[in-house]
PDB file of C-alpha atoms in Angstrom:
ATOM      1  CA  UNK A 164     -42.966 -10.855  53.524  1.00  0.00           C
ATOM      2  CA  UNK A 165     -40.062  -9.494  55.269  1.00  0.00           C
ATOM      3  CA  UNK A 166     -36.628 -11.543  55.321  1.00  0.00           C
ATOM      4  CA  UNK A 167     -34.559 -11.064  58.510  1.00  0.00           C
ATOM      5  CA  UNK A 168     -31.284 -12.613  58.674  1.00  0.00           C
ATOM      6  CA  UNK A 169     -28.534 -12.907  61.496  1.00  0.00           C
ATOM      7  CA  UNK A 170     -25.133 -13.779  61.404  1.00  0.00           C
ATOM      8  CA  UNK A 171     -23.151 -15.746  62.644  1.00  0.00           C
ATOM      9  CA  UNK A 172     -25.529 -18.629  63.318  1.00  0.00           C
ATOM     10  CA  UNK A 173     -23.554 -19.561  66.446  1.00  0.00           C
ATOM     11  CA  UNK A 174     -20.454 -18.312  68.155  1.00  0.00           C
ATOM     12  CA  UNK A 175     -18.387 -19.721  70.842  1.00  0.00           C
ATOM     13  CA  UNK A 176     -15.981 -17.042  73.053  1.00  0.00           C
ATOM     14  CA  UNK A 177     -13.903 -17.473  75.879  1.00  0.00           C
ATOM     15  CA  UNK A 178     -14.853 -15.409  79.322  1.00  0.00           C
ATOM     16  CA  UNK A 179     -13.686 -11.669  78.886  1.00  0.00           C
ATOM     17  CA  UNK A 180     -13.752 -11.451  74.985  1.00  0.00           C
ATOM     18  CA  UNK A 181     -15.821  -8.777  73.339  1.00  0.00           C
ATOM     19  CA  UNK A 182     -18.164 -10.002  70.538  1.00  0.00           C
ATOM     20  CA  UNK A 183     -20.740  -8.736  68.185  1.00  0.00           C
ATOM     21  CA  UNK A 184     -23.384 -10.125  65.932  1.00  0.00           C
ATOM     22  CA  UNK A 185     -25.354  -8.679  62.783  1.00  0.00           C
ATOM     23  CA  UNK A 186     -29.068  -8.430  62.006  1.00  0.00           C
ATOM     24  CA  UNK A 187     -29.814  -7.393  58.558  1.00  0.00           C
ATOM     25  CA  UNK A 188     -33.394  -6.661  57.660  1.00  0.00           C
ATOM     26  CA  UNK A 189     -35.105  -4.883  54.561  1.00  0.00           C
ATOM     27  CA  UNK A 190     -34.803  -1.254  54.936  1.00  0.00           C
ATOM     28  CA  UNK A 191     -37.897  -0.338  53.175  1.00  0.00           C
ATOM     29  CA  UNK A 192     -41.169   0.014  54.957  1.00  0.00           C
ATOM     30  CA  UNK A 193     -39.338   0.124  58.527  1.00  0.00           C
ATOM     31  CA  UNK A 194     -40.562   0.831  61.571  1.00  0.00           C
ATOM     32  CA  UNK A 195     -38.832  -0.838  64.347  1.00  0.00           C
ATOM     33  CA  UNK A 196     -36.200  -3.192  65.316  1.00  0.00           C
ATOM     34  CA  UNK A 197     -36.078  -5.433  68.442  1.00  0.00           C
ATOM     35  CA  UNK A 198     -33.419  -7.339  69.887  1.00  0.00           C
ATOM     36  CA  UNK A 199     -34.400 -10.332  72.471  1.00  0.00           C
ATOM     37  CA  UNK A 200     -32.086 -12.544  74.453  1.00  0.00           C
ATOM     38  CA  UNK A 201     -33.337 -16.084  74.863  1.00  0.00           C
ATOM     39  CA  UNK A 202     -31.677 -18.313  77.486  1.00  0.00           C
ATOM     40  CA  UNK A 203     -32.320 -21.998  77.463  1.00  0.00           C
ATOM     41  CA  UNK A 204     -35.328 -22.817  79.482  1.00  0.00           C
ATOM     42  CA  UNK A 205     -36.531 -19.220  79.569  1.00  0.00           C
ATOM     43  CA  UNK A 206     -38.682 -17.029  77.531  1.00  0.00           C
ATOM     44  CA  UNK A 207     -37.355 -14.588  75.224  1.00  0.00           C
ATOM     45  CA  UNK A 208     -36.473 -11.122  76.973  1.00  0.00           C
ATOM     46  CA  UNK A 209     -36.460  -7.778  75.232  1.00  0.00           C
ATOM     47  CA  UNK A 210     -32.772  -6.016  75.231  1.00  0.00           C
ATOM     48  CA  UNK A 211     -33.549  -3.202  73.114  1.00  0.00           C
ATOM     49  CA  UNK A 212     -36.223  -1.620  70.722  1.00  0.00           C
ATOM     50  CA  UNK A 213     -34.863   0.886  68.370  1.00  0.00           C
ATOM     51  CA  UNK A 214     -36.607   2.906  65.683  1.00  0.00           C
ATOM     52  CA  UNK A 215     -34.516   6.004  64.396  1.00  0.00           C
ATOM     53  CA  UNK A 216     -31.808   5.707  62.096  1.00  0.00           C
ATOM     54  CA  UNK A 217     -28.420   5.927  63.987  1.00  0.00           C
ATOM     55  CA  UNK A 218     -29.682   4.948  67.177  1.00  0.00           C
ATOM     56  CA  UNK A 219     -27.572   3.402  69.713  1.00  0.00           C
ATOM     57  CA  UNK A 220     -28.707   1.801  72.989  1.00  0.00           C
ATOM     58  CA  UNK A 221     -26.893   0.274  75.989  1.00  0.00           C
ATOM     59  CA  UNK A 222     -27.654  -1.934  78.607  1.00  0.00           C
ATOM     60  CA  UNK A 223     -24.920  -2.570  80.830  1.00  0.00           C
ATOM     61  CA  UNK A 224     -22.307  -4.403  78.896  1.00  0.00           C
ATOM     62  CA  UNK A 225     -24.510  -4.564  75.722  1.00  0.00           C
ATOM     63  CA  UNK A 226     -25.143  -2.104  73.308  1.00  0.00           C
ATOM     64  CA  UNK A 227     -26.736  -1.932  70.056  1.00  0.00           C
ATOM     65  CA  UNK A 228     -26.571   0.080  66.785  1.00  0.00           C
ATOM     66  CA  UNK A 229     -29.276   0.463  63.989  1.00  0.00           C
ATOM     67  CA  UNK A 230     -28.788   1.784  60.376  1.00  0.00           C
ATOM     68  CA  UNK A 231     -32.189   1.946  58.680  1.00  0.00           C
ATOM     69  CA  UNK A 232     -30.647   2.968  55.434  1.00  0.00           C
ATOM     70  CA  UNK A 233     -28.736   0.358  54.703  1.00  0.00           C
ATOM     71  CA  UNK A 234     -31.017  -2.283  56.859  1.00  0.00           C
ATOM     72  CA  UNK A 235     -28.451  -3.612  59.652  1.00  0.00           C
ATOM     73  CA  UNK A 236     -28.340  -3.704  63.398  1.00  0.00           C
ATOM     74  CA  UNK A 237     -25.206  -4.772  65.367  1.00  0.00           C
ATOM     75  CA  UNK A 238     -25.434  -6.095  68.879  1.00  0.00           C
ATOM     76  CA  UNK A 239     -22.200  -5.764  70.983  1.00  0.00           C
ATOM     77  CA  UNK A 240     -21.189  -7.239  74.164  1.00  0.00           C
ATOM     78  CA  UNK A 241     -18.310  -6.329  76.016  1.00  0.00           C
ATOM     79  CA  UNK A 242     -16.291  -8.573  78.424  1.00  0.00           C
ATOM     80  CA  UNK A 243     -18.247 -11.551  77.864  1.00  0.00           C
ATOM     81  CA  UNK A 244     -19.486 -13.625  80.985  1.00  0.00           C
ATOM     82  CA  UNK A 245     -20.811 -17.180  81.159  1.00  0.00           C
ATOM     83  CA  UNK A 246     -24.274 -15.875  81.990  1.00  0.00           C
ATOM     84  CA  UNK A 247     -24.457 -14.027  78.690  1.00  0.00           C
ATOM     85  CA  UNK A 248     -24.700 -17.484  77.147  1.00  0.00           C
ATOM     86  CA  UNK A 249     -28.166 -17.455  75.038  1.00  0.00           C
ATOM     87  CA  UNK A 250     -29.587 -17.093  71.830  1.00  0.00           C
ATOM     88  CA  UNK A 251     -29.852 -13.435  70.684  1.00  0.00           C
ATOM     89  CA  UNK A 252     -32.727 -12.931  68.234  1.00  0.00           C
ATOM     90  CA  UNK A 253     -33.582  -9.603  66.341  1.00  0.00           C
ATOM     91  CA  UNK A 254     -36.925  -8.912  64.872  1.00  0.00           C
ATOM     92  CA  UNK A 255     -37.936  -6.166  62.510  1.00  0.00           C
ATOM     93  CA  UNK A 256     -41.430  -4.467  62.428  1.00  0.00           C
ATOM     94  CA  UNK A 257     -42.568  -2.855  58.893  1.00  0.00           C
ATOM     95  CA  UNK A 258     -45.795  -1.621  60.152  1.00  0.00           C
ATOM     96  CA  UNK A 259     -47.674  -4.720  59.422  1.00  0.00           C
ATOM     97  CA  UNK A 260     -45.450  -7.636  59.767  1.00  0.00           C
ATOM     98  CA  UNK A 261     -43.461  -8.834  62.332  1.00  0.00           C
ATOM     99  CA  UNK A 262     -40.527 -10.886  61.541  1.00  0.00           C
ATOM    100  CA  UNK A 263     -37.806 -12.726  63.951  1.00  0.00           C
ATOM    101  CA  UNK A 264     -34.313 -13.653  62.526  1.00  0.00           C
ATOM    102  CA  UNK A 265     -33.339 -17.210  63.354  1.00  0.00           C
ATOM    103  CA  UNK A 266     -30.992 -15.827  66.030  1.00  0.00           C
ATOM    104  CA  UNK A 267     -27.506 -15.979  66.921  1.00  0.00           C
ATOM    105  CA  UNK A 268     -26.593 -18.750  69.423  1.00  0.00           C
ATOM    106  CA  UNK A 269     -23.754 -17.569  71.839  1.00  0.00           C
ATOM    107  CA  UNK A 270     -21.851 -19.768  74.236  1.00  0.00           C
ATOM    108  CA  UNK A 271     -19.231 -18.125  76.371  1.00  0.00           C
ATOM    109  CA  UNK A 272     -16.737 -20.575  77.892  1.00  0.00           C
ATOM    110  CA  UNK A 273     -15.253 -20.111  81.471  1.00  0.00           C
TER     111      UNK A 273
ATOM    112  CA  UNK B  47     -46.638  -5.583  87.660  1.00  0.00           C
ATOM    113  CA  UNK B  48     -47.522  -7.447  84.668  1.00  0.00           C
ATOM    114  CA  UNK B  49     -47.337 -11.170  84.310  1.00  0.00           C
ATOM    115  CA  UNK B  50     -48.285 -13.780  81.499  1.00  0.00           C
ATOM    116  CA  UNK B  51     -49.297 -17.308  81.859  1.00  0.00           C
ATOM    117  CA  UNK B  52     -49.478 -19.977  79.515  1.00  0.00           C
ATOM    118  CA  UNK B  53     -50.962 -23.627  79.715  1.00  0.00           C
ATOM    119  CA  UNK B  54     -50.114 -26.292  79.506  1.00  0.00           C
ATOM    120  CA  UNK B  55     -46.614 -26.284  79.663  1.00  0.00           C
ATOM    121  CA  UNK B  56     -46.290 -29.631  77.863  1.00  0.00           C
ATOM    122  CA  UNK B  57     -48.786 -31.386  75.501  1.00  0.00           C
ATOM    123  CA  UNK B  58     -48.497 -34.699  73.525  1.00  0.00           C
ATOM    124  CA  UNK B  59     -51.405 -34.988  71.248  1.00  0.00           C
ATOM    125  CA  UNK B  60     -52.281 -37.508  68.353  1.00  0.00           C
ATOM    126  CA  UNK B  61     -52.593 -36.362  64.697  1.00  0.00           C
ATOM    127  CA  UNK B  62     -56.179 -35.332  64.053  1.00  0.00           C
ATOM    128  CA  UNK B  63     -56.991 -34.510  67.508  1.00  0.00           C
ATOM    129  CA  UNK B  64     -58.172 -31.042  68.656  1.00  0.00           C
ATOM    130  CA  UNK B  65     -56.138 -28.252  70.356  1.00  0.00           C
ATOM    131  CA  UNK B  66     -56.562 -25.426  72.601  1.00  0.00           C
ATOM    132  CA  UNK B  67     -53.951 -23.392  74.230  1.00  0.00           C
ATOM    133  CA  UNK B  68     -54.674 -20.649  76.612  1.00  0.00           C
ATOM    134  CA  UNK B  69     -52.761 -17.515  77.320  1.00  0.00           C
ATOM    135  CA  UNK B  70     -53.935 -14.835  79.801  1.00  0.00           C
ATOM    136  CA  UNK B  71     -52.271 -11.590  80.837  1.00  0.00           C
ATOM    137  CA  UNK B  72     -52.564  -9.924  84.417  1.00  0.00           C
ATOM    138  CA  UNK B  73     -51.730  -6.315  85.425  1.00  0.00           C
ATOM    139  CA  UNK B  74     -52.326  -4.412  82.420  1.00  0.00           C
ATOM    140  CA  UNK B  75     -55.387  -3.380  79.937  1.00  0.00           C
ATOM    141  CA  UNK B  76     -55.917  -3.441  76.119  1.00  0.00           C
ATOM    142  CA  UNK B  77     -52.483  -5.395  75.442  1.00  0.00           C
ATOM    143  CA  UNK B  78     -51.627  -6.194  72.097  1.00  0.00           C
ATOM    144  CA  UNK B  79     -51.259 -10.081  71.936  1.00  0.00           C
ATOM    145  CA  UNK B  80     -49.381 -12.545  69.987  1.00  0.00           C
ATOM    146  CA  UNK B  81     -48.929 -16.186  69.380  1.00  0.00           C
ATOM    147  CA  UNK B  82     -45.595 -17.460  67.728  1.00  0.00           C
ATOM    148  CA  UNK B  83     -44.234 -21.091  67.060  1.00  0.00           C
ATOM    149  CA  UNK B  84     -40.966 -22.218  66.888  1.00  0.00           C
ATOM    150  CA  UNK B  85     -40.524 -25.245  64.789  1.00  0.00           C
ATOM    151  CA  UNK B  86     -37.561 -27.636  65.272  1.00  0.00           C
ATOM    152  CA  UNK B  87     -34.423 -26.029  63.798  1.00  0.00           C
ATOM    153  CA  UNK B  88     -36.428 -22.835  62.815  1.00  0.00           C
ATOM    154  CA  UNK B  89     -36.870 -19.364  64.087  1.00  0.00           C
ATOM    155  CA  UNK B  90     -39.959 -17.752  65.927  1.00  0.00           C
ATOM    156  CA  UNK B  91     -42.651 -17.339  63.544  1.00  0.00           C
ATOM    157  CA  UNK B  92     -45.732 -15.020  64.155  1.00  0.00           C
ATOM    158  CA  UNK B  93     -48.876 -16.735  63.838  1.00  0.00           C
ATOM    159  CA  UNK B  94     -51.547 -14.438  65.027  1.00  0.00           C
ATOM    160  CA  UNK B  95     -51.938 -11.063  66.605  1.00  0.00           C
ATOM    161  CA  UNK B  96     -54.755  -9.325  67.971  1.00  0.00           C
ATOM    162  CA  UNK B  97     -55.255  -5.499  69.247  1.00  0.00           C
ATOM    163  CA  UNK B  98     -58.512  -6.010  70.775  1.00  0.00           C
ATOM    164  CA  UNK B  99     -61.117  -8.179  71.711  1.00  0.00           C
ATOM    165  CA  UNK B 100     -62.579 -10.304  68.695  1.00  0.00           C
ATOM    166  CA  UNK B 101     -59.636  -8.730  66.604  1.00  0.00           C
ATOM    167  CA  UNK B 102     -57.489 -11.362  65.100  1.00  0.00           C
ATOM    168  CA  UNK B 103     -54.992 -10.917  62.247  1.00  0.00           C
ATOM    169  CA  UNK B 104     -53.289 -14.068  60.935  1.00  0.00           C
ATOM    170  CA  UNK B 105     -50.061 -13.861  59.456  1.00  0.00           C
ATOM    171  CA  UNK B 106     -49.504 -17.315  58.140  1.00  0.00           C
ATOM    172  CA  UNK B 107     -52.172 -19.640  56.430  1.00  0.00           C
ATOM    173  CA  UNK B 108     -52.658 -22.814  58.524  1.00  0.00           C
ATOM    174  CA  UNK B 109     -54.982 -25.266  60.257  1.00  0.00           C
ATOM    175  CA  UNK B 110     -54.545 -22.999  63.428  1.00  0.00           C
ATOM    176  CA  UNK B 111     -56.999 -20.236  64.531  1.00  0.00           C
ATOM    177  CA  UNK B 112     -56.676 -17.887  67.316  1.00  0.00           C
ATOM    178  CA  UNK B 113     -59.460 -16.064  69.535  1.00  0.00           C
ATOM    179  CA  UNK B 114     -59.694 -13.480  71.965  1.00  0.00           C
ATOM    180  CA  UNK B 115     -62.630 -13.670  73.997  1.00  0.00           C
ATOM    181  CA  UNK B 116     -61.785 -11.270  76.674  1.00  0.00           C
ATOM    182  CA  UNK B 117     -59.183  -8.440  76.733  1.00  0.00           C
ATOM    183  CA  UNK B 118     -56.443 -10.185  78.543  1.00  0.00           C
ATOM    184  CA  UNK B 119     -57.071 -14.028  77.232  1.00  0.00           C
ATOM    185  CA  UNK B 120     -55.655 -15.180  74.046  1.00  0.00           C
ATOM    186  CA  UNK B 121     -56.610 -18.802  72.816  1.00  0.00           C
ATOM    187  CA  UNK B 122     -54.928 -20.932  69.931  1.00  0.00           C
ATOM    188  CA  UNK B 123     -56.851 -23.734  68.530  1.00  0.00           C
ATOM    189  CA  UNK B 124     -57.163 -26.481  66.172  1.00  0.00           C
ATOM    190  CA  UNK B 125     -59.843 -28.814  65.309  1.00  0.00           C
ATOM    191  CA  UNK B 126     -57.384 -31.350  63.665  1.00  0.00           C
ATOM    192  CA  UNK B 127     -53.792 -31.493  64.440  1.00  0.00           C
ATOM    193  CA  UNK B 128     -50.851 -32.259  61.796  1.00  0.00           C
ATOM    194  CA  UNK B 129     -47.409 -33.659  62.663  1.00  0.00           C
ATOM    195  CA  UNK B 130     -46.120 -30.278  61.229  1.00  0.00           C
ATOM    196  CA  UNK B 131     -48.016 -28.490  63.963  1.00  0.00           C
ATOM    197  CA  UNK B 132     -45.392 -29.814  66.606  1.00  0.00           C
ATOM    198  CA  UNK B 133     -43.399 -27.134  68.144  1.00  0.00           C
ATOM    199  CA  UNK B 134     -42.841 -24.627  70.985  1.00  0.00           C
ATOM    200  CA  UNK B 135     -45.641 -22.156  71.211  1.00  0.00           C
ATOM    201  CA  UNK B 136     -44.994 -18.795  72.884  1.00  0.00           C
ATOM    202  CA  UNK B 137     -47.603 -15.951  73.659  1.00  0.00           C
ATOM    203  CA  UNK B 138     -46.404 -12.500  74.252  1.00  0.00           C
ATOM    204  CA  UNK B 139     -48.240  -9.305  74.847  1.00  0.00           C
ATOM    205  CA  UNK B 140     -47.187  -5.580  74.279  1.00  0.00           C
ATOM    206  CA  UNK B 141     -48.403  -2.250  75.381  1.00  0.00           C
ATOM    207  CA  UNK B 142     -51.541  -1.328  73.513  1.00  0.00           C
ATOM    208  CA  UNK B 143     -52.871   1.998  72.420  1.00  0.00           C
ATOM    209  CA  UNK B 144     -50.454   2.553  69.696  1.00  0.00           C
ATOM    210  CA  UNK B 145     -48.032   0.725  67.483  1.00  0.00           C
ATOM    211  CA  UNK B 146     -47.579  -2.954  67.234  1.00  0.00           C
ATOM    212  CA  UNK B 147     -43.801  -2.227  66.989  1.00  0.00           C
ATOM    213  CA  UNK B 148     -43.114  -1.910  70.860  1.00  0.00           C
ATOM    214  CA  UNK B 149     -41.261  -4.368  73.218  1.00  0.00           C
ATOM    215  CA  UNK B 150     -42.719  -7.693  73.770  1.00  0.00           C
ATOM    216  CA  UNK B 151     -43.028  -9.825  77.007  1.00  0.00           C
ATOM    217  CA  UNK B 152     -43.270 -13.356  76.322  1.00  0.00           C
ATOM    218  CA  UNK B 153     -44.974 -16.274  78.473  1.00  0.00           C
ATOM    219  CA  UNK B 154     -43.378 -19.455  79.390  1.00  0.00           C
ATOM    220  CA  UNK B 155     -44.422 -21.340  76.397  1.00  0.00           C
ATOM    221  CA  UNK B 156     -46.118 -24.611  75.415  1.00  0.00           C
ATOM    222  CA  UNK B 157     -44.124 -27.709  74.044  1.00  0.00           C
ATOM    223  CA  UNK B 158     -46.439 -29.310  71.524  1.00  0.00           C
ATOM    224  CA  UNK B 159     -45.563 -32.772  70.291  1.00  0.00           C
ATOM    225  CA  UNK B 160     -48.105 -34.232  67.847  1.00  0.00           C
ATOM    226  CA  UNK B 161     -47.729 -38.084  67.237  1.00  0.00           C
TER     227      UNK B 161
END
């Protein structure tokens, strides 16, 4: 069974600050790495799906990188806004098992 | 466009009672379907997934079961609920005809409290 970890567990930043989180996953039997944003009272929403080592993806102010050899992914948010406040989940798919990390809870203070 | 429905939204059930949660997807065919649970203070845990009608894979041994009687219908059941079954249950789908590793789309969830 895969073990997916995320850090930090929670984060408070000021509006306008840039921030980043880490997702670590077993590098063996890797197939795909997902990032989701889960806002309170809503459903998780997909941000990125990455499969290739060195992948970099961007959506607006949010971007992500992937290192499959060492088993980590970074999610970056540039110029955080209050609407970015949410729990950010990563999930690793290893061909058979789909495992979510515990999430990083981000609070952006105005 | 595709939509995913779950019901009920909230449920309070006594220990030992049966459970049936339903999930339906509209606007797509042959989706991969998933059931997740988030227990209090825990992350999302994959319970079951299905790649087709009648095909169910279980990720975690438990007193829950899943069924897929139709292409776009996924049901989570239990004959006798335990206190530990309390949690937030999410259904999700991804595009089929290929890898299970594709982007997933989540339903609104069911909050289950077992008393």
